[in-house]
Amino acid sequence: MAYLIAPEIKSATKIFSFIKKVSEQNTINNILAKLESDEITLSEAKRKSPSYLACLIRTIEAVERASTVEKINTLKNLFVVSDSLGLIEKQPDFYQEILSIFSELSYREVLILYYLDKGGLPYTNDLHVKEPEKVADDETLPNPHEQNEEANQYCAYQVGVNIDVLGALLGRLTRTGLIGNAPEWTSLVYFFTPLYRELKQFFAFDFYES
C-alpha cells in the first residue's frame, strides 16, 4: 500500500537537502581556502577526489572534538601514517572506519592498548589461545593466562591504576572490537583481536608526545 507524503514534509525535505548541500559545499570551500592560506598544497588529484576530501573533513571534525593535546597527536599519527601509505586515497572507507575507532578512544584507552601490547598480550586467534590443550602438552608454548596476567600487571603499573580498575576499563574497551574474549577462556580474560593486529601500525607512541 502506498502512503501519501504531505506537501509540507516534501517541502521541508527539499529545503533540508538544499541546506545540507550548501553546508557541505561551504565546508569544502572553507577547508580549501584554509589550506591555501597556510600555503599547504595538495596535488590536483587529491583536490578533485571527493573521497579524499571527505576523509580530510572527517579528520578535521575529529580533531575539533579532541579534548587533549595527546588525543590530537594520536589523530595526527593516524592521518600521517595513513596518508603516507596511500590508504586515504586507495581505501577511504577503511580510513574513515579507523578514524571512527580512534575518535571514540580516550587518550588513556590508547595508552592501555599500547602498554598491553608492550606487555605481551596475545591475540584471540593465536594458536595457543585458540587451542589451550596444546599448552598442556607442549611446554615450549607460552601460557595465555600467564601472558594475560603479566600484560595486565605491566599495563596497570604504567598507566597508574590498580588491576580491578584496569579490568573495568578493558570491559569498556571491548566496544571498539580491538580487544575481546576468546571462547576457550573465561569472560574476564581479554585478548587482542585480529582487528588490533591490523591497526597496530597506527599506534605509534612517539607521536603521542610530539
mmCIF file of C-alpha atoms in Angstrom:
data_model
loop_
_atom_site.group_PDB
_atom_site.id
_atom_site.type_symbol
_atom_site.label_atom_id
_atom_site.label_comp_id
_atom_site.label_asym_id
_atom_site.label_seq_id
_atom_site.Cartn_x
_atom_site.Cartn_y
_atom_site.Cartn_z
ATOM 1 C CA MET A 1 0.000 0.000 0.000
ATOM 2 C CA ALA A 2 1.409 3.385 -0.982
ATOM 3 C CA TYR A 3 1.355 6.151 1.609
ATOM 4 C CA LEU A 4 0.863 9.762 0.579
ATOM 5 C CA ILE A 5 3.507 12.202 1.788
ATOM 6 C CA ALA A 6 2.155 15.530 2.993
ATOM 7 C CA PRO A 7 3.227 18.501 0.841
ATOM 8 C CA GLU A 8 4.730 20.145 3.939
ATOM 9 C CA ILE A 9 7.022 17.142 4.514
ATOM 10 C CA LYS A 10 8.074 17.104 0.870
ATOM 11 C CA SER A 11 8.813 20.815 1.026
ATOM 12 C CA ALA A 12 10.768 20.533 4.305
ATOM 13 C CA THR A 13 12.759 17.581 2.960
ATOM 14 C CA LYS A 14 13.663 19.503 -0.172
ATOM 15 C CA ILE A 15 14.715 22.558 1.840
ATOM 16 C CA PHE A 16 16.844 20.425 4.196
ATOM 17 C CA SER A 17 18.547 18.776 1.217
ATOM 18 C CA PHE A 18 19.376 22.219 -0.121
ATOM 19 C CA ILE A 19 20.719 23.356 3.276
ATOM 20 C CA LYS A 20 22.847 20.201 3.551
ATOM 21 C CA LYS A 21 24.244 20.703 0.055
ATOM 22 C CA VAL A 22 25.114 24.345 0.703
ATOM 23 C CA SER A 23 26.617 23.495 4.105
ATOM 24 C CA GLU A 24 28.790 20.729 2.663
ATOM 25 C CA GLN A 25 29.942 22.949 -0.187
ATOM 26 C CA ASN A 26 30.804 25.777 2.185
ATOM 27 C CA THR A 27 32.742 23.367 4.381
ATOM 28 C CA ILE A 28 34.749 22.151 1.401
ATOM 29 C CA ASN A 29 35.415 25.702 0.200
ATOM 30 C CA ASN A 30 36.441 26.844 3.687
ATOM 31 C CA ILE A 31 38.858 23.966 4.101
ATOM 32 C CA LEU A 32 40.433 24.558 0.705
ATOM 33 C CA ALA A 33 40.713 28.267 1.496
ATOM 34 C CA LYS A 34 42.448 27.499 4.800
ATOM 35 C CA LEU A 35 44.835 25.128 3.063
ATOM 36 C CA GLU A 36 45.688 27.819 0.548
ATOM 37 C CA SER A 37 46.121 30.495 3.202
ATOM 38 C CA ASP A 38 48.518 28.249 5.104
ATOM 39 C CA GLU A 39 50.381 27.549 1.863
ATOM 40 C CA ILE A 40 49.673 23.836 2.120
ATOM 41 C CA THR A 41 49.453 22.428 -1.384
ATOM 42 C CA LEU A 42 47.688 19.154 -2.127
ATOM 43 C CA SER A 43 48.004 17.512 -5.504
ATOM 44 C CA GLU A 44 45.247 18.215 -8.015
ATOM 45 C CA ALA A 45 44.304 14.550 -7.910
ATOM 46 C CA LYS A 46 43.621 14.770 -4.209
ATOM 47 C CA ARG A 47 41.729 18.031 -4.523
ATOM 48 C CA LYS A 48 39.474 16.606 -7.204
ATOM 49 C CA SER A 49 38.806 13.425 -5.227
ATOM 50 C CA PRO A 50 35.572 13.745 -3.236
ATOM 51 C CA SER A 51 36.527 10.706 -1.134
ATOM 52 C CA TYR A 52 39.899 12.168 -0.118
ATOM 53 C CA LEU A 53 38.320 15.493 0.708
ATOM 54 C CA ALA A 54 35.617 13.728 2.720
ATOM 55 C CA CYS A 55 38.329 11.968 4.741
ATOM 56 C CA LEU A 56 40.052 15.298 5.278
ATOM 57 C CA ILE A 57 36.822 16.848 6.545
ATOM 58 C CA ARG A 58 36.128 13.916 8.881
ATOM 59 C CA THR A 59 39.679 14.202 10.245
ATOM 60 C CA ILE A 60 39.276 17.922 10.906
ATOM 61 C CA GLU A 61 35.970 17.260 12.664
ATOM 62 C CA ALA A 62 37.618 14.588 14.832
ATOM 63 C CA VAL A 63 40.448 16.979 15.756
ATOM 64 C CA GLU A 64 37.916 19.670 16.666
ATOM 65 C CA ARG A 65 36.223 17.224 19.053
ATOM 66 C CA ALA A 66 39.503 16.130 20.658
ATOM 67 C CA SER A 67 39.827 17.462 24.192
ATOM 68 C CA THR A 68 43.563 16.948 24.810
ATOM 69 C CA VAL A 69 46.828 17.586 23.028
ATOM 70 C CA GLU A 70 47.661 13.891 23.339
ATOM 71 C CA LYS A 71 44.431 12.906 21.585
ATOM 72 C CA ILE A 72 45.171 15.369 18.785
ATOM 73 C CA ASN A 73 48.623 13.817 18.405
ATOM 74 C CA THR A 74 47.001 10.391 18.216
ATOM 75 C CA LEU A 75 44.820 11.592 15.334
ATOM 76 C CA LYS A 76 47.850 13.266 13.777
ATOM 77 C CA ASN A 77 49.713 9.978 13.765
ATOM 78 C CA LEU A 78 46.753 8.180 12.228
ATOM 79 C CA PHE A 79 46.488 10.721 9.419
ATOM 80 C CA VAL A 80 50.234 10.926 8.729
ATOM 81 C CA VAL A 81 50.679 7.154 8.592
ATOM 82 C CA SER A 82 47.509 6.631 6.526
ATOM 83 C CA ASP A 83 48.363 9.365 4.036
ATOM 84 C CA SER A 84 51.972 8.199 3.724
ATOM 85 C CA LEU A 85 50.784 4.677 2.944
ATOM 86 C CA GLY A 86 48.281 5.952 0.392
ATOM 87 C CA LEU A 87 45.478 4.451 2.460
ATOM 88 C CA ILE A 88 43.273 7.553 2.343
ATOM 89 C CA GLU A 89 43.331 7.672 -1.450
ATOM 90 C CA LYS A 90 43.099 3.927 -2.044
ATOM 91 C CA GLN A 91 40.786 2.883 0.798
ATOM 92 C CA PRO A 92 38.914 5.982 2.017
ATOM 93 C CA ASP A 93 36.102 3.953 3.606
ATOM 94 C CA PHE A 94 38.594 1.894 5.600
ATOM 95 C CA TYR A 95 40.356 5.076 6.739
ATOM 96 C CA GLN A 96 37.077 6.519 7.969
ATOM 97 C CA GLU A 97 36.358 3.283 9.851
ATOM 98 C CA ILE A 98 39.744 3.530 11.577
ATOM 99 C CA LEU A 99 39.195 7.236 12.248
ATOM 100 C CA SER A 100 35.854 6.430 13.867
ATOM 101 C CA ILE A 101 37.537 3.948 16.229
ATOM 102 C CA PHE A 102 40.321 6.381 17.134
ATOM 103 C CA SER A 103 37.831 9.213 17.656
ATOM 104 C CA GLU A 104 35.949 7.067 20.151
ATOM 105 C CA LEU A 105 39.065 6.163 22.145
ATOM 106 C CA SER A 106 40.161 8.329 25.050
ATOM 107 C CA TYR A 107 43.862 9.018 25.404
ATOM 108 C CA ARG A 108 44.036 6.731 28.444
ATOM 109 C CA GLU A 109 42.469 3.934 26.413
ATOM 110 C CA VAL A 110 45.082 4.447 23.699
ATOM 111 C CA LEU A 111 47.780 4.130 26.365
ATOM 112 C CA ILE A 112 46.173 0.965 27.727
ATOM 113 C CA LEU A 113 46.237 -0.659 24.287
ATOM 114 C CA TYR A 114 49.850 0.419 23.806
ATOM 115 C CA TYR A 115 51.038 -0.944 27.158
ATOM 116 C CA LEU A 116 49.062 -4.180 26.828
ATOM 117 C CA ASP A 117 50.833 -4.725 23.525
ATOM 118 C CA LYS A 118 54.200 -3.864 25.029
ATOM 119 C CA GLY A 119 53.412 -6.195 27.928
ATOM 120 C CA GLY A 120 52.912 -9.107 25.558
ATOM 121 C CA LEU A 121 49.147 -9.620 25.478
ATOM 122 C CA PRO A 122 48.383 -12.339 22.877
ATOM 123 C CA TYR A 123 45.606 -12.423 20.261
ATOM 124 C CA THR A 124 42.324 -14.311 20.263
ATOM 125 C CA ASN A 125 43.356 -16.161 17.102
ATOM 126 C CA ASP A 126 46.830 -17.178 18.328
ATOM 127 C CA LEU A 127 47.135 -20.952 18.192
ATOM 128 C CA HIS A 128 47.951 -21.364 21.884
ATOM 129 C CA VAL A 129 44.925 -19.190 22.775
ATOM 130 C CA LYS A 130 42.538 -20.995 20.437
ATOM 131 C CA GLU A 131 43.731 -24.441 21.489
ATOM 132 C CA PRO A 132 44.722 -24.248 25.188
ATOM 133 C CA GLU A 133 45.005 -28.022 25.399
ATOM 134 C CA LYS A 134 48.163 -27.731 23.287
ATOM 135 C CA VAL A 135 49.756 -25.653 26.054
ATOM 136 C CA ALA A 136 49.369 -28.524 28.480
ATOM 137 C CA ASP A 137 51.021 -30.930 26.039
ATOM 138 C CA ASP A 138 53.788 -28.631 24.795
ATOM 139 C CA GLU A 139 55.977 -26.857 27.342
ATOM 140 C CA THR A 140 57.536 -24.691 24.608
ATOM 141 C CA LEU A 141 54.230 -22.845 24.123
ATOM 142 C CA PRO A 142 53.504 -19.847 26.377
ATOM 143 C CA ASN A 143 50.583 -19.958 28.777
ATOM 144 C CA PRO A 144 47.910 -17.455 27.606
ATOM 145 C CA HIS A 145 46.566 -16.949 31.129
ATOM 146 C CA GLU A 146 50.020 -16.083 32.438
ATOM 147 C CA GLN A 147 50.608 -13.784 29.446
ATOM 148 C CA ASN A 148 47.311 -12.063 30.205
ATOM 149 C CA GLU A 149 48.205 -11.529 33.863
ATOM 150 C CA GLU A 150 51.699 -10.246 33.060
ATOM 151 C CA ALA A 151 50.418 -7.832 30.396
ATOM 152 C CA ASN A 152 47.707 -6.564 32.743
ATOM 153 C CA GLN A 153 50.129 -6.017 35.619
ATOM 154 C CA TYR A 154 52.590 -4.208 33.360
ATOM 155 C CA CYS A 155 49.832 -2.037 31.867
ATOM 156 C CA ALA A 156 48.273 -1.203 35.239
ATOM 157 C CA TYR A 157 51.666 -0.103 36.590
ATOM 158 C CA GLN A 158 52.437 2.052 33.540
ATOM 159 C CA VAL A 159 49.002 3.702 33.428
ATOM 160 C CA GLY A 160 48.873 4.133 37.218
ATOM 161 C CA VAL A 161 45.694 2.211 38.050
ATOM 162 C CA ASN A 162 45.044 -0.943 40.060
ATOM 163 C CA ILE A 163 44.183 -4.264 38.434
ATOM 164 C CA ASP A 164 40.474 -4.027 39.295
ATOM 165 C CA VAL A 165 40.152 -0.615 37.661
ATOM 166 C CA LEU A 166 42.056 -1.857 34.631
ATOM 167 C CA GLY A 167 39.658 -4.802 34.364
ATOM 168 C CA ALA A 168 36.707 -2.401 34.231
ATOM 169 C CA LEU A 169 38.451 -0.287 31.603
ATOM 170 C CA LEU A 170 39.166 -3.366 29.500
ATOM 171 C CA GLY A 171 35.486 -4.269 29.645
ATOM 172 C CA ARG A 172 34.662 -0.852 28.223
ATOM 173 C CA LEU A 173 37.320 -1.211 25.533
ATOM 174 C CA THR A 174 35.608 -4.273 24.067
ATOM 175 C CA ARG A 175 33.165 -1.872 22.367
ATOM 176 C CA THR A 176 35.925 -0.952 19.900
ATOM 177 C CA GLY A 177 36.495 -4.521 18.746
ATOM 178 C CA LEU A 178 40.230 -4.158 19.444
ATOM 179 C CA ILE A 179 40.151 -6.486 22.434
ATOM 180 C CA GLY A 180 37.736 -9.265 23.266
ATOM 181 C CA ASN A 181 37.143 -12.638 24.847
ATOM 182 C CA ALA A 182 38.289 -15.955 23.462
ATOM 183 C CA PRO A 183 35.620 -18.717 23.670
ATOM 184 C CA GLU A 184 38.114 -21.072 25.300
ATOM 185 C CA TRP A 185 38.731 -18.735 28.252
ATOM 186 C CA THR A 186 36.705 -17.074 30.986
ATOM 187 C CA SER A 187 34.850 -13.893 30.037
ATOM 188 C CA LEU A 188 37.042 -11.946 32.469
ATOM 189 C CA VAL A 189 40.149 -12.638 30.395
ATOM 190 C CA TYR A 190 40.694 -10.332 27.418
ATOM 191 C CA PHE A 191 43.000 -10.710 24.448
ATOM 192 C CA PHE A 192 43.752 -8.580 21.393
ATOM 193 C CA THR A 193 41.544 -9.280 18.394
ATOM 194 C CA PRO A 194 42.814 -9.630 14.797
ATOM 195 C CA LEU A 195 41.493 -6.086 14.221
ATOM 196 C CA TYR A 196 44.134 -4.678 16.586
ATOM 197 C CA ARG A 197 46.836 -6.560 14.679
ATOM 198 C CA GLU A 198 45.563 -4.871 11.517
ATOM 199 C CA LEU A 199 45.565 -1.408 13.095
ATOM 200 C CA LYS A 200 48.648 -1.804 15.286
ATOM 201 C CA GLN A 201 50.872 0.221 12.955
ATOM 202 C CA PHE A 202 48.765 3.306 13.686
ATOM 203 C CA PHE A 203 49.539 3.168 17.426
ATOM 204 C CA ALA A 204 52.982 4.800 17.304
ATOM 205 C CA PHE A 205 53.744 6.141 20.777
ATOM 206 C CA ASP A 206 56.392 8.616 19.645
ATOM 207 C CA PHE A 207 53.682 10.767 18.057
ATOM 208 C CA TYR A 208 51.669 10.979 21.268
ATOM 209 C CA GLU A 209 54.213 13.195 22.974
ATOM 210 C CA SER A 210 55.205 15.233 19.923
#
